[in-house]
Every structure is written in C-alpha cells, then in structure tokens.
Short mmCIF file of C-alpha atoms (C1' of nucleotides) in Angstrom, two decimals:
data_model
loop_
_atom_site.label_atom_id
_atom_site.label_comp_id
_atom_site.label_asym_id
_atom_site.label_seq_id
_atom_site.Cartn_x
_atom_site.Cartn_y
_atom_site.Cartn_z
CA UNK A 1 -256.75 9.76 -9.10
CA UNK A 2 -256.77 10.81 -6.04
CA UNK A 3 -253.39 11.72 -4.23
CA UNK A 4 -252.87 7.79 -2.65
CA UNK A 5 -251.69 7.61 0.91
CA UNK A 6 -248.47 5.36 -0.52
CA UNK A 7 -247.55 8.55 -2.17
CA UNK A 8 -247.39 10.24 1.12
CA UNK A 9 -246.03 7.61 2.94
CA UNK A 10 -243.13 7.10 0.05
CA UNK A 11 -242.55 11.27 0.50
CA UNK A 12 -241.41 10.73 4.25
CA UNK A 13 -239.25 7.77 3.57
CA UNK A 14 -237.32 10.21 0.83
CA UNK A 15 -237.35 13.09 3.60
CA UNK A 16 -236.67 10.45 6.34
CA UNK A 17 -233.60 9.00 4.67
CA UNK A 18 -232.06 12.42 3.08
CA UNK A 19 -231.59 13.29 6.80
CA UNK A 20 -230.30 9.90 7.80
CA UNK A 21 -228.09 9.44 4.57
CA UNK A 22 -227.15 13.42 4.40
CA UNK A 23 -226.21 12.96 8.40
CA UNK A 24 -224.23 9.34 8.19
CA UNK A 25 -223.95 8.43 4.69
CA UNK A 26 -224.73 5.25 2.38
CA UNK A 27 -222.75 2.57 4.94
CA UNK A 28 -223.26 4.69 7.86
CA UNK A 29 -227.18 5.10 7.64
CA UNK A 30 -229.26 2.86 9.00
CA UNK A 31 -232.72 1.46 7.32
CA UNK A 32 -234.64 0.88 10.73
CA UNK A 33 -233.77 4.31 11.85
CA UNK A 34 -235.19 6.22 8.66
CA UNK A 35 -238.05 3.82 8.54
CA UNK A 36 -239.02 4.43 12.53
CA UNK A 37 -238.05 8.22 11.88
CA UNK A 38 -240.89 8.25 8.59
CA UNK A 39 -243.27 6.56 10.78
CA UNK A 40 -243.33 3.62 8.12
CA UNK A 41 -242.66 0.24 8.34
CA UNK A 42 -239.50 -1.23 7.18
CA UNK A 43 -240.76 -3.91 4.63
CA UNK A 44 -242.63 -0.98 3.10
CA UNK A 45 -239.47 0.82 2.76
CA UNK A 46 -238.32 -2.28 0.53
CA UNK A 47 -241.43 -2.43 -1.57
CA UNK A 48 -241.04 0.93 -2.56
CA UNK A 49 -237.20 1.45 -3.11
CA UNK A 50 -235.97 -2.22 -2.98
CA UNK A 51 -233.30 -1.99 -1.02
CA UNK A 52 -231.08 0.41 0.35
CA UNK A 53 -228.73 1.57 -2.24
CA UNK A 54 -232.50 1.64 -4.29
CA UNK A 55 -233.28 4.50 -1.65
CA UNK A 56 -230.27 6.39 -1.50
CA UNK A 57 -230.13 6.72 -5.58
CA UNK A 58 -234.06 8.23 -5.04
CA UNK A 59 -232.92 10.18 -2.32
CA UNK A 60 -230.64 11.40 -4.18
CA UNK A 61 -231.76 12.03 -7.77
CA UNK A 62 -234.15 14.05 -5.91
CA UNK A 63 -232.04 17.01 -4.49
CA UNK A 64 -229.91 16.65 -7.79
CA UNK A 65 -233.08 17.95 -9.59
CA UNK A 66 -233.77 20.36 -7.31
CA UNK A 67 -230.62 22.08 -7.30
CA UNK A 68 -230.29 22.29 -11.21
CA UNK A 69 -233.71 23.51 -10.92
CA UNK A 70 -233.01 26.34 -8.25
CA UNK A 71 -229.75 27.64 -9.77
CA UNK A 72 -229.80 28.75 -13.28
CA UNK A 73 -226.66 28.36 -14.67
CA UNK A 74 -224.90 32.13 -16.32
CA UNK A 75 -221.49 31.13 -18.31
CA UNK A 76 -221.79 35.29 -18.77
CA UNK A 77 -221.17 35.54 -14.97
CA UNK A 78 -219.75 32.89 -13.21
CA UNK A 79 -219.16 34.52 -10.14
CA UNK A 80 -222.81 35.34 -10.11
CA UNK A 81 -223.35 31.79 -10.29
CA UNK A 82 -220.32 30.83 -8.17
CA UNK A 83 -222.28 33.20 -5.28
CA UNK A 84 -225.58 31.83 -6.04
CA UNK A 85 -224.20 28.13 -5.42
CA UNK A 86 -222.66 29.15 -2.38
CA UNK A 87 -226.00 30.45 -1.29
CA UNK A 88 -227.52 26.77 -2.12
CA UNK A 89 -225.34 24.53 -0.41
CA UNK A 90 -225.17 26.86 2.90
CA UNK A 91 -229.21 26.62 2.68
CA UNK A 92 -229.51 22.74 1.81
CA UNK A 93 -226.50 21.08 2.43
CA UNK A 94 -228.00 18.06 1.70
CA UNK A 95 -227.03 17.27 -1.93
CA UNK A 96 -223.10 18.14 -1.46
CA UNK A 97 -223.20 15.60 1.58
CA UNK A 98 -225.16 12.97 -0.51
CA UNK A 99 -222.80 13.50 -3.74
CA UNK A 100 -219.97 13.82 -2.07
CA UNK A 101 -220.54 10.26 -0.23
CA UNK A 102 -222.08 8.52 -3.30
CA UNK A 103 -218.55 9.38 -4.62
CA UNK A 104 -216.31 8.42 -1.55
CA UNK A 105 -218.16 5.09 -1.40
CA UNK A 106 -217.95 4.85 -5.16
CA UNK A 107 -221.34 4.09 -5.92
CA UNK A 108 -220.77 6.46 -9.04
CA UNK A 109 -217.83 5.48 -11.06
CA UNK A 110 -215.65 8.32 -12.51
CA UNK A 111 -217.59 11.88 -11.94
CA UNK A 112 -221.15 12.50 -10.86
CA UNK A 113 -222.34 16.12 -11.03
CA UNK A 114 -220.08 16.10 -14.45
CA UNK A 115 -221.76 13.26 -15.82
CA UNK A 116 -226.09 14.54 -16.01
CA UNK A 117 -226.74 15.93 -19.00
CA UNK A 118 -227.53 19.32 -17.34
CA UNK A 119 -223.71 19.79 -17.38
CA UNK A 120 -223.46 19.53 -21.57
CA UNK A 121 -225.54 22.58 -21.84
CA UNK A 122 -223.28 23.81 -19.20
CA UNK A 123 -220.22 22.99 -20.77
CA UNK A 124 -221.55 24.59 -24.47
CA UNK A 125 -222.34 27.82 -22.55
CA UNK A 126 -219.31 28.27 -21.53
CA UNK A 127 -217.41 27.66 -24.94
CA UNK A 128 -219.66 29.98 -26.54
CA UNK A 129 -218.63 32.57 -23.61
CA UNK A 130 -215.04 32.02 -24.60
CA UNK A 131 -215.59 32.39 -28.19
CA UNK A 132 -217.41 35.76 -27.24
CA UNK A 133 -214.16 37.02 -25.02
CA UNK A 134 -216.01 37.14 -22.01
CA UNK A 135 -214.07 33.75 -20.38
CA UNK A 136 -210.85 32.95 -20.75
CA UNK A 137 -210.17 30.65 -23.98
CA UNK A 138 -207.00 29.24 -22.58
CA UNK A 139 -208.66 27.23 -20.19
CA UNK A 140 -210.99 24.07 -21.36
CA UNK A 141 -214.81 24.06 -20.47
CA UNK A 142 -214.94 21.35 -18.34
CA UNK A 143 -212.12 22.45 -15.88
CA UNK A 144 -213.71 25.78 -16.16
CA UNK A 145 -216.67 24.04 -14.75
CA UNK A 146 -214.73 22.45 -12.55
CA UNK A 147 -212.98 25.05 -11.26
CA UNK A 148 -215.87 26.96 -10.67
CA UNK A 149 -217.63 24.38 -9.14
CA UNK A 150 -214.77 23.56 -6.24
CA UNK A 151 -214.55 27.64 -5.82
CA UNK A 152 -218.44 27.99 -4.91
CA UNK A 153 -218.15 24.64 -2.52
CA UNK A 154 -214.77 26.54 -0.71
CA UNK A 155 -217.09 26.28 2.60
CA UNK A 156 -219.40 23.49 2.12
CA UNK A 157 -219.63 20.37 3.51
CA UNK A 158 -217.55 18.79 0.88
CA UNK A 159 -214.85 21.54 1.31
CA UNK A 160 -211.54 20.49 3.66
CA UNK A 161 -211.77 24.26 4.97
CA UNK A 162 -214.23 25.69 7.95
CA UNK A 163 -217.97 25.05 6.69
CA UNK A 164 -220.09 27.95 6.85
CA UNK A 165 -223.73 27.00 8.53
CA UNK A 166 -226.87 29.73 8.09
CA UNK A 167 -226.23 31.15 11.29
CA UNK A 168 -223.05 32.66 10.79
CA UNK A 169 -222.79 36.16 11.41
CA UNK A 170 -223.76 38.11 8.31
CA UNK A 171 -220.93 39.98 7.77
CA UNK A 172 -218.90 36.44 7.62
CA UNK A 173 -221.40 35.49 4.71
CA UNK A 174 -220.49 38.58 2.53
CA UNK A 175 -217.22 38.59 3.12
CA UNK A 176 -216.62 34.72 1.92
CA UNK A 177 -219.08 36.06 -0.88
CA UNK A 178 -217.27 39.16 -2.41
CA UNK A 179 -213.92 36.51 -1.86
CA UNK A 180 -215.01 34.37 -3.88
CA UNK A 181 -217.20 36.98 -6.79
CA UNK A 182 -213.74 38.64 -6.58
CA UNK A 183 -211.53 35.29 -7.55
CA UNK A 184 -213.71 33.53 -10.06
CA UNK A 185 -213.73 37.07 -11.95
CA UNK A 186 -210.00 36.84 -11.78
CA UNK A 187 -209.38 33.41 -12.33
CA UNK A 188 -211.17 33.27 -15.74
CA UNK A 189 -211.20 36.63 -17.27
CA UNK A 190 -210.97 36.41 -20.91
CA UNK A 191 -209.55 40.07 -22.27
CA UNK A 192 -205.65 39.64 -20.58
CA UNK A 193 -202.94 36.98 -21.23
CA UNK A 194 -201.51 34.75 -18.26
CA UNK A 195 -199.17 32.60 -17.90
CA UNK A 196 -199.29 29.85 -15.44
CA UNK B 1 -182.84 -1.02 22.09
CA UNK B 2 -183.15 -3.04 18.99
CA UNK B 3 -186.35 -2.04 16.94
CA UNK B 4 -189.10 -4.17 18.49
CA UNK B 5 -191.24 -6.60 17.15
CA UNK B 6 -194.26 -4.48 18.16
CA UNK B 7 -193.23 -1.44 16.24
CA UNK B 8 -193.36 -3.64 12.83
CA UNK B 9 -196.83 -4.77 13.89
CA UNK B 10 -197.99 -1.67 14.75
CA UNK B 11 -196.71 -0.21 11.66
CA UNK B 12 -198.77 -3.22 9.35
CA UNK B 13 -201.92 -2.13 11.48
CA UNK B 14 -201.33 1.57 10.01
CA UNK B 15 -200.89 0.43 6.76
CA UNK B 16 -203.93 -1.95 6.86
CA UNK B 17 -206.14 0.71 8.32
CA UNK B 18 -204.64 3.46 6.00
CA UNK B 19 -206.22 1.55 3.05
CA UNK B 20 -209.70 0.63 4.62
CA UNK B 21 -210.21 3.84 6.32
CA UNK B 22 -209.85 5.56 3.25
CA UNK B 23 -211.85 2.99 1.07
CA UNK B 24 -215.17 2.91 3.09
CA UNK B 25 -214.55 5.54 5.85
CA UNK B 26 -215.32 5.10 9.79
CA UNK B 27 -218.12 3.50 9.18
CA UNK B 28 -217.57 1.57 6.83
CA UNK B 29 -214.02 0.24 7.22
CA UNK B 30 -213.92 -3.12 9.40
CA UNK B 31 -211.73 -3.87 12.05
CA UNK B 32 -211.45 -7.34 11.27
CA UNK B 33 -210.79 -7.09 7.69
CA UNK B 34 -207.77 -4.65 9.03
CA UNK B 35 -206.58 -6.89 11.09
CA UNK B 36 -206.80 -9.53 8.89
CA UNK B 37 -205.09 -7.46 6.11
CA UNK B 38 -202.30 -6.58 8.58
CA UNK B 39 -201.87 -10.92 9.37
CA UNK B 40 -202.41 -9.07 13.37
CA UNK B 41 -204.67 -10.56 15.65
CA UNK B 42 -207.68 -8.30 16.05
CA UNK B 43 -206.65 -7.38 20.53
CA UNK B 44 -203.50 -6.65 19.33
CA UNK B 45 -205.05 -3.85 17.48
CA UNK B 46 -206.96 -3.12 20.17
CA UNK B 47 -204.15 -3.29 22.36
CA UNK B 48 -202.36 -0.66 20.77
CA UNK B 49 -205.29 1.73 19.29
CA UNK B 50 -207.84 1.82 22.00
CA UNK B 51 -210.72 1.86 20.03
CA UNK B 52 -211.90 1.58 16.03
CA UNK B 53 -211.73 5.83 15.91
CA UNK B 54 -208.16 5.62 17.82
CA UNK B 55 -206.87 4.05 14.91
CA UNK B 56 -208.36 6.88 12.74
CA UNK B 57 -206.97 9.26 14.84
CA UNK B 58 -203.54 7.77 14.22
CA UNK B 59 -203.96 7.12 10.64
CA UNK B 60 -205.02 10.42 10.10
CA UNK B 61 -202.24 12.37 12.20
CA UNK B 62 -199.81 10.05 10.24
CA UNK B 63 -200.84 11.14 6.48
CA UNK B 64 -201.56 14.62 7.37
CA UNK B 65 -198.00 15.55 9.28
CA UNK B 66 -196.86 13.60 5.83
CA UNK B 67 -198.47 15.98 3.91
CA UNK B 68 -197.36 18.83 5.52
CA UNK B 69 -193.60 17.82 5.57
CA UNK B 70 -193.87 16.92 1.57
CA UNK B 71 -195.77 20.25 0.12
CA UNK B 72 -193.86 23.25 1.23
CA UNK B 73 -195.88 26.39 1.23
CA UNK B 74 -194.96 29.34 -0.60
CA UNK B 75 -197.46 32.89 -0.46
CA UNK B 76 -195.57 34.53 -3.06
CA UNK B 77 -196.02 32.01 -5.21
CA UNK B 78 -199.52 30.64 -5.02
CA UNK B 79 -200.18 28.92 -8.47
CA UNK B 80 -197.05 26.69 -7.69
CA UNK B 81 -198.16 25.48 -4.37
CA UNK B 82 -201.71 24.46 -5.71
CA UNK B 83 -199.55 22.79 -8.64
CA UNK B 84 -197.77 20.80 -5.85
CA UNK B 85 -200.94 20.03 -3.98
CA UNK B 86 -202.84 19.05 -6.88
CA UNK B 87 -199.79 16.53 -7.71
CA UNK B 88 -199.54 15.28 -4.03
CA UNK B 89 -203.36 14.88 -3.92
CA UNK B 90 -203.11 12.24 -6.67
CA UNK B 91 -200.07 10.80 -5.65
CA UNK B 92 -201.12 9.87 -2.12
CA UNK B 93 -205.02 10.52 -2.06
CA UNK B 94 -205.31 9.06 1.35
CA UNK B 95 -205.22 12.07 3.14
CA UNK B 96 -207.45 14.18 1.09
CA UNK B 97 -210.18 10.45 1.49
CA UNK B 98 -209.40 10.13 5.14
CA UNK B 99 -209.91 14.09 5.64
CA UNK B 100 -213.21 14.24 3.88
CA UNK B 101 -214.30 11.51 5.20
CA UNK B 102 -213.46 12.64 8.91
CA UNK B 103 -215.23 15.94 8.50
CA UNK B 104 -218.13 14.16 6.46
CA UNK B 105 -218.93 11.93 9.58
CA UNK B 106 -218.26 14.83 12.23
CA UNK B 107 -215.41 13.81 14.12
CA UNK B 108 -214.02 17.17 13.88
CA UNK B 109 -216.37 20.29 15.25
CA UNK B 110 -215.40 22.46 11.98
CA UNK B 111 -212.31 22.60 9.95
CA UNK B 112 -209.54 20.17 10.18
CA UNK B 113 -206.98 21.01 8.14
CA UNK B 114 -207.34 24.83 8.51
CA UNK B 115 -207.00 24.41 12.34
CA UNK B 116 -203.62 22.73 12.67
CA UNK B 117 -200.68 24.91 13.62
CA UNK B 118 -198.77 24.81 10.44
CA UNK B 119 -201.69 27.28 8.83
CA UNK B 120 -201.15 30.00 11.43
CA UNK B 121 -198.10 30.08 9.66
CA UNK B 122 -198.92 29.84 6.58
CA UNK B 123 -201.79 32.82 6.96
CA UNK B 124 -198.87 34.94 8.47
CA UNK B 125 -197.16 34.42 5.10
CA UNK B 126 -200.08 35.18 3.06
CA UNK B 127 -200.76 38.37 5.25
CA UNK B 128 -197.25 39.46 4.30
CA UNK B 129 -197.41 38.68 0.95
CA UNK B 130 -200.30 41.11 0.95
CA UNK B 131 -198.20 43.70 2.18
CA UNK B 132 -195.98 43.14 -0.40
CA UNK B 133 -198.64 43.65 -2.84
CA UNK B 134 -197.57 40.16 -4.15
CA UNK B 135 -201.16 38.88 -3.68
CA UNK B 136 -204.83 40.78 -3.39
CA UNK B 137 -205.34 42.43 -0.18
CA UNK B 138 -209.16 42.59 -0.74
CA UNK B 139 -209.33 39.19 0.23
CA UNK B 140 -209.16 37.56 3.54
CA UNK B 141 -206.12 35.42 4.10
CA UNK B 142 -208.40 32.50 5.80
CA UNK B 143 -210.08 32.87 2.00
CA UNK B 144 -207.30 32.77 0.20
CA UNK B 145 -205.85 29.52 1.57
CA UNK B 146 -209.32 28.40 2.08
CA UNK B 147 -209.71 29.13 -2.31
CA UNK B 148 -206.42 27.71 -3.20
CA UNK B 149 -206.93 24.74 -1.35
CA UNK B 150 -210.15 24.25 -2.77
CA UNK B 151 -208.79 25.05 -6.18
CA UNK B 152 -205.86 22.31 -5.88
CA UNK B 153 -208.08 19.39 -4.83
CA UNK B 154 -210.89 20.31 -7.46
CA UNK B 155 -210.23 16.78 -9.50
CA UNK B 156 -209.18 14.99 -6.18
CA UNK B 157 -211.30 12.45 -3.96
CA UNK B 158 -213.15 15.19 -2.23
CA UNK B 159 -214.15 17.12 -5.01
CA UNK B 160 -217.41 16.11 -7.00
CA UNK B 161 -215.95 16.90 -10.38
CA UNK B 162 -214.02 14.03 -12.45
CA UNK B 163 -211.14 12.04 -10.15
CA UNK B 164 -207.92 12.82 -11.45
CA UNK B 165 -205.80 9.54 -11.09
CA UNK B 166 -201.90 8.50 -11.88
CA UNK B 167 -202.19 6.61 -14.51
CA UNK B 168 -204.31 9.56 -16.54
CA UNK B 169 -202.71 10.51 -19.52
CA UNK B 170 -200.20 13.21 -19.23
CA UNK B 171 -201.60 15.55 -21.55
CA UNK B 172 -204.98 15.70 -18.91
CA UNK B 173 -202.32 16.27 -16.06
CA UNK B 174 -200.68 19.04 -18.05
CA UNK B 175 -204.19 20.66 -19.31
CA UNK B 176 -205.22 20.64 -15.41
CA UNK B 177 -202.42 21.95 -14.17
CA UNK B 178 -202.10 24.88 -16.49
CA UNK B 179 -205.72 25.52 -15.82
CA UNK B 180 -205.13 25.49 -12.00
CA UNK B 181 -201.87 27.74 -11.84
CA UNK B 182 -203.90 30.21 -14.48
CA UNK B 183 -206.86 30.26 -12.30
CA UNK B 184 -205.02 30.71 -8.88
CA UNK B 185 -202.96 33.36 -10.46
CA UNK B 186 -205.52 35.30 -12.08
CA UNK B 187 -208.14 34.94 -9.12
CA UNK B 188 -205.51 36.43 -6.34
CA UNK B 189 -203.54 38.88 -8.52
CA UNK B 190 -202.39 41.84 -6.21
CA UNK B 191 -201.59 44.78 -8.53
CA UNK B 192 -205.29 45.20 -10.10
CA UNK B 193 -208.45 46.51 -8.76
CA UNK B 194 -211.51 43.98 -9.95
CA UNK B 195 -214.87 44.35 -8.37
CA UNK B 196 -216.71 41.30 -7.81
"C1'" DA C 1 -264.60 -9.77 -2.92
"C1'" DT C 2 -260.27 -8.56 -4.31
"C1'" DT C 3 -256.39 -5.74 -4.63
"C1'" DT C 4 -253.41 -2.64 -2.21
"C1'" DT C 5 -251.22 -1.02 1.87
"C1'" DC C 6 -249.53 -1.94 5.99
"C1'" DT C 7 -247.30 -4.46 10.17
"C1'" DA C 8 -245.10 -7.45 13.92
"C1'" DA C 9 -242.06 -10.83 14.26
"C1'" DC C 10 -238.34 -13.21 12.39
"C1'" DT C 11 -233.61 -14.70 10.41
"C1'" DA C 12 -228.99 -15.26 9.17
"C1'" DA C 13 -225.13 -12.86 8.97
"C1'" DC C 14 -222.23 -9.49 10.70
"C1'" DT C 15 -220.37 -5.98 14.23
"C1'" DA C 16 -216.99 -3.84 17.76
"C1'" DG C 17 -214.89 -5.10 21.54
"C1'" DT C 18 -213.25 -8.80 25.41
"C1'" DT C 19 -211.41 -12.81 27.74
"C1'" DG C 20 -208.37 -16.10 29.44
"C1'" DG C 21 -204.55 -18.24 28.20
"C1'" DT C 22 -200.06 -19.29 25.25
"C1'" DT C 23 -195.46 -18.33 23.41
"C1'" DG C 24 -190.52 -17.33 23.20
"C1'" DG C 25 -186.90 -14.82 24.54
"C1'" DA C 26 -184.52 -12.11 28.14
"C1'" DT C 27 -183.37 -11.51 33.14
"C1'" DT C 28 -182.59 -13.19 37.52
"C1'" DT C 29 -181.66 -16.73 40.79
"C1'" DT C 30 -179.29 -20.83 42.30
"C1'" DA D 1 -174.20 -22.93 33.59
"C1'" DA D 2 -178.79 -24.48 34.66
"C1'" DA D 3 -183.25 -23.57 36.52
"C1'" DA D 4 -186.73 -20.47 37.81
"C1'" DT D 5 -189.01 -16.31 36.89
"C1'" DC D 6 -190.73 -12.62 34.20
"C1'" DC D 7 -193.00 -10.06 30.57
"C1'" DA D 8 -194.28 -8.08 26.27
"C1'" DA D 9 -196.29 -9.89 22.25
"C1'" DC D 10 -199.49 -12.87 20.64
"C1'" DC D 11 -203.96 -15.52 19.59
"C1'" DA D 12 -208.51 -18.52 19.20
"C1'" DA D 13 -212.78 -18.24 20.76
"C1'" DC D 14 -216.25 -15.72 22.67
"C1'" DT D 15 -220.01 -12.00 23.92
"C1'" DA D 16 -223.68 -9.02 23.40
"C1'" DG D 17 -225.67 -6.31 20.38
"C1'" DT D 18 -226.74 -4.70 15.56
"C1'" DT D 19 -227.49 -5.24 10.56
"C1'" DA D 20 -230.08 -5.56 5.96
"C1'" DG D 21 -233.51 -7.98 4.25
"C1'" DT D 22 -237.95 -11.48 4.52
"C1'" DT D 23 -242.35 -13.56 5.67
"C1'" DA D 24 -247.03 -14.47 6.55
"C1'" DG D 25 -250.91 -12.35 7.56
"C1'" DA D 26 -254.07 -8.23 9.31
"C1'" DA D 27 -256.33 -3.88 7.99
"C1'" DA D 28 -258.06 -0.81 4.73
"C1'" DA D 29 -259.48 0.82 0.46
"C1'" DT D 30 -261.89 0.18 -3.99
#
DNA sequence: ATTTTCTAACTAACTAGTTGGTTGGATTTT
DNA sequence: AAAATCCAACCAACTAGTTAGTTAGAAAAT
C-alpha cells in the first residue's frame, strides 16, 4: 500500500499536460512534448489516460475540483464571491484556459461549468436568496449565475478585455476589485425595482 | 477596371477560412481543408495571405471592423448597447470565436478588442457620461466597458456558461436580455452611492 | 517466477509551405 | 487583322518535417 511510483509518474503527466494543454489547448498541445516535459515515456502516457482527449478530460476534471473546492460559493454575497473568483483565476489561470478550450473545440456539448452538479446547489442558493430579498427576484438563477460568473472572469483569460497577470501593480488589482464588488452589488440588488 | 477574377477568389478564401478558423482555431483549422472548401488551389492562398496566421490576421480584421460598423455605441445608454451586442454575438459568433481564440493562443500581447482605436472613443464617451452623472463615476471607464462587454457575451462562444444560439426559443432570448439590460443598469447606476 | 512499469524504435497518416509549369485573355507588334 | 508577346491567375505534385498512436521487449518490483 505503499504510495507506487506509477502514481507519481501519472501526477507529472497531469502537471505536465495542464501546462501544455492550459498553454496551447486540446488540438494545439502536443503528446511528445508533455510526455518529454514529465520525464515519462509516451506509451506510458497511453496506458494511463488512453489517449489524448483521455488526458485532457483528467487534466481537466482535476482543476474543476479544485476550484469548487477553493471557492465556497455565498448566494448572500455575490460580490464577495465575484472578488474571490477573480482572485482564483488571476492565481491559477489554468482551469478558465482549459474550460474555455474544451468549449471552443466542443468537446463539451451545450455548457460546462453549468452542467456539474456543484452548480444545482448553486442555483438553489440563490433562489432561496431571492425569496429572502437579498437578490433580485426578477432575474432567473441561472443567468444570475451566469451573470456573475462572466463579471468575476471580466480579466481572465477567457475575457475579450486586458487580462490581469499576478504581477500587476497592486493598486490595479483593487481597483478592478472594488469595480467589480461595486457592479455585481448593483446589478442584482433585490430591495429596488428596475426596468430594463 | 472590371472587378477581377482574383477579388472573387480571394473573397471564397475569407469565407472558407472564416468558418474553419472559428471552428478549430489556429491550430486547429487546416489550410487544405480551406482551400478545398473555397474550390482554390492551396498557392493561391498562399499567394495572397502569406502565411496560415496572415489569413487570420485578415479574417479577423474583416469580422471585427464588421462588428464595429454594425453595433453603435451609446454611454448614456449602456443596457441597450449590451442588448445589441448580446444579439450581434449570436447572430454572427465568428468574431467573438475568432477573438477568443486569438487571445487564447497568444497572438495578441494583451487585449485585442480593448486596444483598437474605436474604444478610445468609446472610453471618452463613457468618461463624459460620468460627468453627466448618467453612469457611476466610482468606476473606471476601462472597467466599465471592460464589465459590459463581459456582461453582453456572458451566453456567447467565449463565455463558459450555456451558448445562446438563433434558433433558441424566444422566450430564453427575451428572459436573457431582460436579465442583461437589468444587470448593466443596476451595476453602473450613477445617481446612488453603493459600497462594494 | 511472474506481474507491473518502463522504454526505444517504429508506422501510417497528416502538416504547412513550395515548385515548376499551364491557361486564357489582353496588349503590342507586324 | 493576324501573329507574337505578356501577365495575372491558376494548379498538380512535391518536400521536409511533424503527428497521434503502437509494438515488442528490457528492467524492476513483488
């Protein structure tokens, strides 16, 4: 019972291609490079995952869970959540790049982050939010979600807009971060009546 | 000075490469399937592109001065232009693909759209309309269109919630786009003081 | 001794980009 | 007007290198 050496070789294929598939994506990445770059040879690469969509969906189940672990979900305060995703994909990009490839290359059919069932308990938190005042009832859950969701990414690497990187000035970080507190508060207050 | 034969050529190139581009990206598209798909012979593409990414390049410069000529921008009114982005974005999704794709696979240093000339002008506006006290002034005007824009492609290609398509049923296309305008509205509301 | 883990070498198909030459219509020459 | 010349547009076939995936067997662990 001892940790096996395939265990360890298996953990730097999955870090091996989440840098490869995070840097050049699903028909971009290349299997000899992440093999050579884990130190591994390539037909173990195939035993383990076998073949390369087989690795990407590891590689990428893997930052999925560890991003729904890291960043507990508040329907209370979204734009405490909204910050504390924006926080997550400045500090691992890695899981907006993968998701947001799986679904250019439509590997996923329809939605992806909308479809785990993390995102039911999601979606109930936020009706029961509404039905307590404290979020807007005039907008549905799930574009809530959504909305929220797009908001927080603003400067990520799926976002169309300038991507913010750790090592911007700090002052750049708050800023984007009291912008976007500041509109996800507005957009779904619940105690005033807007019309679109 | 009769329209040459080359111009309809090139022209079935652009349309060829429009589609593949924005189906499997640089990368992935193929420049004989292009070819192919435009009945061209593959050094007549080459002949008038350069190279595969020279045909990006004017694919992309293409859809996104198309863009920009069909969506007119309007600070003062902020939930309508994310209404007619969100409608454009589904209409023509090649631009939003082919943008996210281009940033996704770095052949653009940072932003892409936000470093065109037409926003200068369109952050001038949004300054203004801050003076007017028509939108927030506590937020940055790079933010604002940097939020809005996010906000209006939240159910397009690049965003990693549900794809909104066409052929959706109108009642999802009416839910959205209340949703969006109430959001944008509320989120960048000038005559309130929120605290984030 | 036997199962598991590993590897070098291989293949068949595919890739972007090139080459050398053909076509058909317009311009110039005779 | 007929023949010679020109030229942009066109194309089949090729190159040189890369690709995902396989195989048969060595090394190591149990």
């Amino acid at each position: 019972m001892s940790p096996r050496k395939s265990d360890a070789t298996r953990r730097r294929l999955l870090d091996a291609a989440t840098t490869d598939f995070a840097a050049h994506g699903i028909a971009g990445a290349r299997v000899d490079r992440i093999a050579a770059a884990a130190g591994v040879n390539k037909a173990q690469l195939y035993a383990y995952f076998g073949d390369k969509l087989g690795l990407f969906g590891a590689v990428f189940r893997l930052h999925a869970d560890a991003v729904v672990d890291a960043v507990p979900f508040t329907a209370d305060d979204l734009p405490r959540y909204a910050v504390r995703l924006y926080e997550a994909a400045i500090e691992r990009p890695e899981l907006v790049r993968l998701a947001t490839w799986a679904k250019l290359e439509g590997v996923v059919t329809d939605n992806l982050v909308t479809e785990s069932s993390a995102v039911t308990v999601k979606l109930q938190a936020i009706a029961e939010a509404q039905r307590g005042g404290r979020v807007t009832a005039s907008i549905d859950p799930q574009d809530v979600l959504a909305l929220v969701l797009a908001m927080a990414l603003t400067w990520s690497a799926a976002g169309l807009s300038a991507t913010a990187a750790p090592d911007d000035p700090p002052k750049a970080h708050t800023r984007r971060k009291q912008a976007l507190a500041q509109a996800v508060s507005g957009a779904f207050r619940g105690d005033q009546s807007l019309n679109g």
